[in-house]
Short mmCIF file of C-alpha atoms and ligand atoms in Angstrom, two decimals:
data_model
loop_
_atom_site.label_atom_id
_atom_site.label_comp_id
_atom_site.label_asym_id
_atom_site.label_seq_id
_atom_site.Cartn_x
_atom_site.Cartn_y
_atom_site.Cartn_z
CA MET A 109 27.50 349.48 39.22
CA LYS A 110 30.45 348.67 37.28
CA PHE A 111 31.46 345.34 36.41
CA PHE A 112 35.11 344.51 35.30
CA ILE A 113 35.97 341.34 34.43
CA ASP A 114 39.13 339.61 36.41
CA THR A 115 41.79 337.67 33.65
CA ALA A 116 44.13 337.94 31.20
CA ASP A 117 42.67 336.18 28.78
CA VAL A 118 42.24 338.22 26.26
CA GLU A 119 39.43 335.70 24.32
CA GLU A 120 37.37 335.44 26.92
CA ILE A 121 37.66 339.68 26.82
CA ARG A 122 36.63 339.49 23.82
CA LYS A 123 33.47 337.08 23.88
CA LEU A 124 32.37 339.06 26.88
CA ALA A 125 32.62 342.61 25.47
CA LYS A 126 30.05 341.83 22.99
CA THR A 127 27.72 341.10 25.73
CA GLY A 128 27.96 345.03 26.59
CA MET A 129 28.60 344.22 30.23
CA VAL A 130 32.04 344.83 30.42
CA ASP A 131 33.47 347.92 32.09
CA GLY A 132 37.05 347.21 32.64
CA VAL A 133 39.51 344.81 33.00
CA THR A 134 41.45 343.85 36.29
CA THR A 135 44.38 341.16 35.97
CA ASN A 136 47.80 340.48 38.31
CA PRO A 137 50.49 338.85 38.41
CA THR A 138 49.14 335.54 38.80
CA LEU A 139 46.26 336.32 36.04
CA ILE A 140 49.15 337.36 34.05
CA ALA A 141 51.40 333.93 34.20
CA LYS A 142 48.27 331.85 33.98
CA SER A 143 48.18 333.50 30.34
CA GLY A 144 51.97 332.34 29.26
CA ARG A 145 52.68 335.86 27.76
CA LYS A 146 54.39 338.77 28.34
CA ILE A 147 52.46 341.73 30.55
CA MET A 148 53.24 344.25 27.77
CA ASP A 149 51.44 342.42 25.26
CA VAL A 150 48.68 341.12 26.85
CA ILE A 151 47.67 344.22 28.63
CA ALA A 152 47.94 346.73 25.15
CA GLU A 153 45.92 343.74 23.48
CA ILE A 154 43.14 344.18 25.97
CA CYS A 155 43.32 348.39 26.31
CA ASP A 156 42.54 347.47 22.53
CA VAL A 157 39.09 345.31 23.52
CA VAL A 158 38.01 347.61 26.33
CA PRO A 159 38.36 351.50 26.47
CA GLY A 160 37.56 351.17 30.09
CA PRO A 161 39.99 351.02 32.62
CA ILE A 162 42.62 348.31 32.20
CA SER A 163 44.69 347.18 35.80
CA ALA A 164 47.72 346.74 35.10
CA GLU A 165 50.07 344.94 38.00
CA VAL A 166 53.50 346.68 39.60
CA THR A 167 55.90 343.70 40.65
CA ALA A 168 58.81 346.20 42.31
CA THR A 169 58.43 346.60 46.34
CA GLU A 170 60.07 349.57 46.77
CA THR A 171 58.26 353.08 45.74
CA GLU A 172 61.32 354.16 43.15
CA GLY A 173 60.88 350.91 40.70
CA MET A 174 56.85 350.71 41.43
CA LEU A 175 56.94 354.13 39.96
CA LYS A 176 60.17 353.20 36.46
CA GLU A 177 57.05 350.07 36.13
CA GLY A 178 53.87 352.45 36.61
CA ARG A 179 54.90 354.55 34.06
CA LYS A 180 56.17 352.25 31.70
CA LEU A 181 52.40 350.48 32.23
CA ALA A 182 50.57 353.82 32.20
CA ALA A 183 52.70 354.99 28.73
CA ILE A 184 50.99 351.29 26.70
CA ALA A 185 47.87 352.83 26.64
CA LYS A 186 45.64 355.80 28.15
CA ASN A 187 43.04 353.27 30.35
CA VAL A 188 46.04 351.82 31.71
CA ALA A 189 45.36 351.82 35.85
CA VAL A 190 48.51 350.88 37.23
CA LYS A 191 47.85 348.09 40.00
CA LEU A 192 50.12 348.61 43.63
CA PRO A 193 50.11 346.85 46.59
CA LEU A 194 48.98 348.46 49.41
CA THR A 195 52.03 348.93 51.77
CA VAL A 196 53.82 352.01 52.50
CA ASP A 197 55.72 352.04 49.39
CA GLY A 198 52.48 351.67 47.51
CA LEU A 199 50.90 354.53 47.96
CA THR A 200 53.31 356.27 47.96
CA ALA A 201 53.81 355.96 45.31
CA CYS A 202 50.37 356.03 44.47
CA LYS A 203 50.31 359.46 45.43
CA THR A 204 53.51 360.36 42.58
CA LEU A 205 51.62 358.53 39.99
CA ARG A 206 48.07 360.59 41.12
CA ASP A 207 49.69 363.45 41.10
CA ALA A 208 50.64 363.17 37.31
CA GLY A 209 47.14 362.19 36.38
CA THR A 210 47.59 358.12 36.10
CA MET A 211 45.01 356.24 37.09
CA VAL A 212 45.39 354.01 40.32
CA ASN A 213 44.07 351.05 41.54
CA VAL A 214 45.50 350.33 45.08
CA THR A 215 44.81 346.34 45.67
CA LEU A 216 45.73 343.76 48.50
CA CYS A 217 42.94 345.72 50.81
CA PHE A 218 41.85 343.98 53.85
CA SER A 219 40.68 346.11 56.22
CA ALA A 220 39.13 349.45 56.23
CA ALA A 221 42.16 351.67 57.80
CA GLN A 222 43.88 350.32 55.32
CA ALA A 223 41.36 351.72 52.50
CA LEU A 224 41.54 355.03 54.30
CA LEU A 225 44.81 355.46 53.63
CA ALA A 226 44.49 354.25 49.51
CA ALA A 227 41.74 357.33 49.61
CA LYS A 228 43.98 360.19 51.20
CA ALA A 229 46.49 358.50 48.62
CA GLY A 230 44.41 359.64 45.60
CA ALA A 231 43.49 356.26 44.42
CA THR A 232 41.20 355.90 41.87
CA PHE A 233 40.21 352.80 42.62
CA ILE A 234 40.66 350.79 46.07
CA SER A 235 40.59 346.95 45.81
CA PRO A 236 39.35 345.39 48.95
CA PHE A 237 39.59 340.84 48.68
CA VAL A 238 36.28 339.67 49.79
CA GLY A 239 36.81 335.57 48.99
CA ARG A 240 39.92 335.63 50.50
CA LEU A 241 38.87 336.96 53.43
CA ASP A 242 36.52 334.56 53.46
CA ASP A 243 38.26 331.78 53.33
CA ILE A 244 40.34 332.73 56.39
CA GLY A 245 36.42 332.85 58.33
CA GLN A 246 36.04 336.78 58.08
CA ASP A 247 33.28 338.32 56.33
CA GLY A 248 34.38 339.63 53.39
CA MET A 249 31.40 341.47 52.81
CA GLU A 250 31.26 343.15 56.29
CA LEU A 251 34.62 345.18 55.13
CA ILE A 252 32.54 346.08 51.76
CA SER A 253 30.35 348.31 54.08
CA ASP A 254 32.63 349.59 56.36
CA ILE A 255 34.81 351.15 53.82
CA CYS A 256 31.13 352.40 51.84
CA GLN A 257 29.82 354.17 54.97
CA ILE A 258 33.55 355.40 55.55
CA TYR A 259 34.46 357.14 52.29
CA SER A 260 30.41 358.50 52.10
CA GLN A 261 31.09 360.80 55.21
CA TYR A 262 33.97 362.37 52.99
CA PRO A 263 32.21 363.19 49.79
CA GLU A 264 35.63 364.86 48.85
CA LEU A 265 37.21 361.58 48.37
CA GLU A 266 37.06 360.05 44.72
CA THR A 267 37.80 356.45 45.49
CA GLU A 268 36.06 354.35 44.18
CA VAL A 269 35.14 351.00 46.06
CA LEU A 270 36.46 348.18 43.52
CA VAL A 271 35.21 344.12 45.02
CA ALA A 272 37.44 341.59 43.83
CA SER A 273 38.36 338.41 45.32
CA VAL A 274 34.69 337.61 43.96
CA ARG A 275 33.31 334.50 44.60
CA HIS A 276 29.49 334.05 43.70
CA PRO A 277 27.07 335.88 42.40
CA VAL A 278 25.56 336.96 46.18
CA HIS A 279 29.07 338.58 46.78
CA VAL A 280 27.80 340.69 43.98
CA VAL A 281 24.40 341.77 44.58
CA GLN A 282 25.45 342.30 48.57
CA ALA A 283 28.13 344.64 46.90
CA ALA A 284 25.90 346.59 44.90
CA LYS A 285 22.97 346.84 47.75
CA MET A 286 26.09 348.71 49.90
CA GLY A 287 26.71 351.04 47.18
CA ALA A 288 30.48 349.67 45.95
CA HIS A 289 31.17 351.11 42.86
CA VAL A 290 32.36 348.17 41.14
CA ALA A 291 32.83 344.54 41.07
CA THR A 292 36.13 342.83 39.05
CA LEU A 293 34.27 339.13 38.05
CA PRO A 294 36.15 335.94 37.02
CA PRO A 295 34.45 335.21 33.84
CA ALA A 296 32.74 332.17 34.84
CA ILE A 297 30.57 334.34 37.79
CA LEU A 298 29.87 337.19 35.13
CA ARG A 299 28.06 334.06 33.13
CA GLN A 300 26.48 332.48 36.09
CA MET A 301 24.83 336.01 36.51
CA TYR A 302 22.28 335.25 33.73
CA ASN A 303 21.33 331.72 35.06
CA HIS A 304 17.85 330.94 36.75
CA PRO A 305 16.32 327.47 36.09
CA LEU A 306 13.02 329.75 36.59
CA THR A 307 14.02 331.09 33.39
CA ASP A 308 14.97 328.38 31.31
CA LYS A 309 11.45 326.54 32.55
CA GLY A 310 9.38 329.16 31.36
CA LEU A 311 11.60 329.59 27.92
CA ALA A 312 11.42 326.06 27.02
CA ALA A 313 7.26 326.54 28.22
CA PHE A 314 7.05 329.07 25.94
CA LEU A 315 8.86 327.46 23.30
CA ALA A 316 6.64 324.43 22.91
CA ASP A 317 4.07 326.53 23.32
CA TRP A 318 5.16 328.82 20.39
CA ALA A 319 6.14 325.83 18.14
CA LYS A 320 2.14 324.33 18.51
CA THR A 321 1.49 327.74 17.31
CA GLY A 322 2.33 326.08 13.34
CA GLN A 323 3.89 330.56 13.37
CA SER A 324 6.56 332.59 12.67
CA ILE A 325 7.37 336.06 13.15
CA LEU A 326 10.15 336.48 10.14
O1 G3P B 694 42.88 340.27 40.69
C1 G3P B 694 42.28 340.86 42.56
C2 G3P B 694 41.14 339.53 43.09
O2 G3P B 694 40.38 339.31 41.98
C3 G3P B 694 42.14 337.94 42.93
O3 G3P B 694 40.83 336.69 43.30
O4 G3P B 694 40.17 334.78 43.28
O5 G3P B 694 42.84 335.73 43.18
O6 G3P B 694 41.33 336.13 45.29
P1 G3P B 694 41.24 335.59 43.90
#
């Protein structure tokens, strides 16, 4: 399973990239706004730090505008994946950009029917938002299960399931059990995944016992 980082904070990305766990990055207009920086500069910098797919989202709402913005974003670097919303215009633009060889991440997916359309439009990634479904009392992970099951019926579909709006490590584990290809994680959740109280307790006990021996490995 691939891990993308869901942030436009380049310093965070640099730190996490050193762990060897980061396969790509996703951004959206909210994350770019939070960075306080120009989208073209941030995306270019992220593309230099992480060689995997870097999602950069358009803000136009009509196909022609999406194509213009998408082409400009895609020209930043070879690893840009243009992020398009799951609308008729977005999926029309998706088909055109994919035919030209550009990676596309179709975002704001909230139903299996939408995911099926995105796959037919040739999306490289489909981004179902699990946390936002949970927030309105629906089961976000059930959607991931449905999409994985549907895509697996059609081996010719190459669209990867990119689990987005992840709120906690259990979402990631459940997504992995369902066979989702990618999860995009806020930095805090990737860090949280390392933690277990028994790891901390066990390490403290090992170090205490080691100290009693008076030995040193180096
Ligand atoms: O980038 C898309 C998605 O991961 C957003 O998550 O937390 O704003 O629902 P969130």
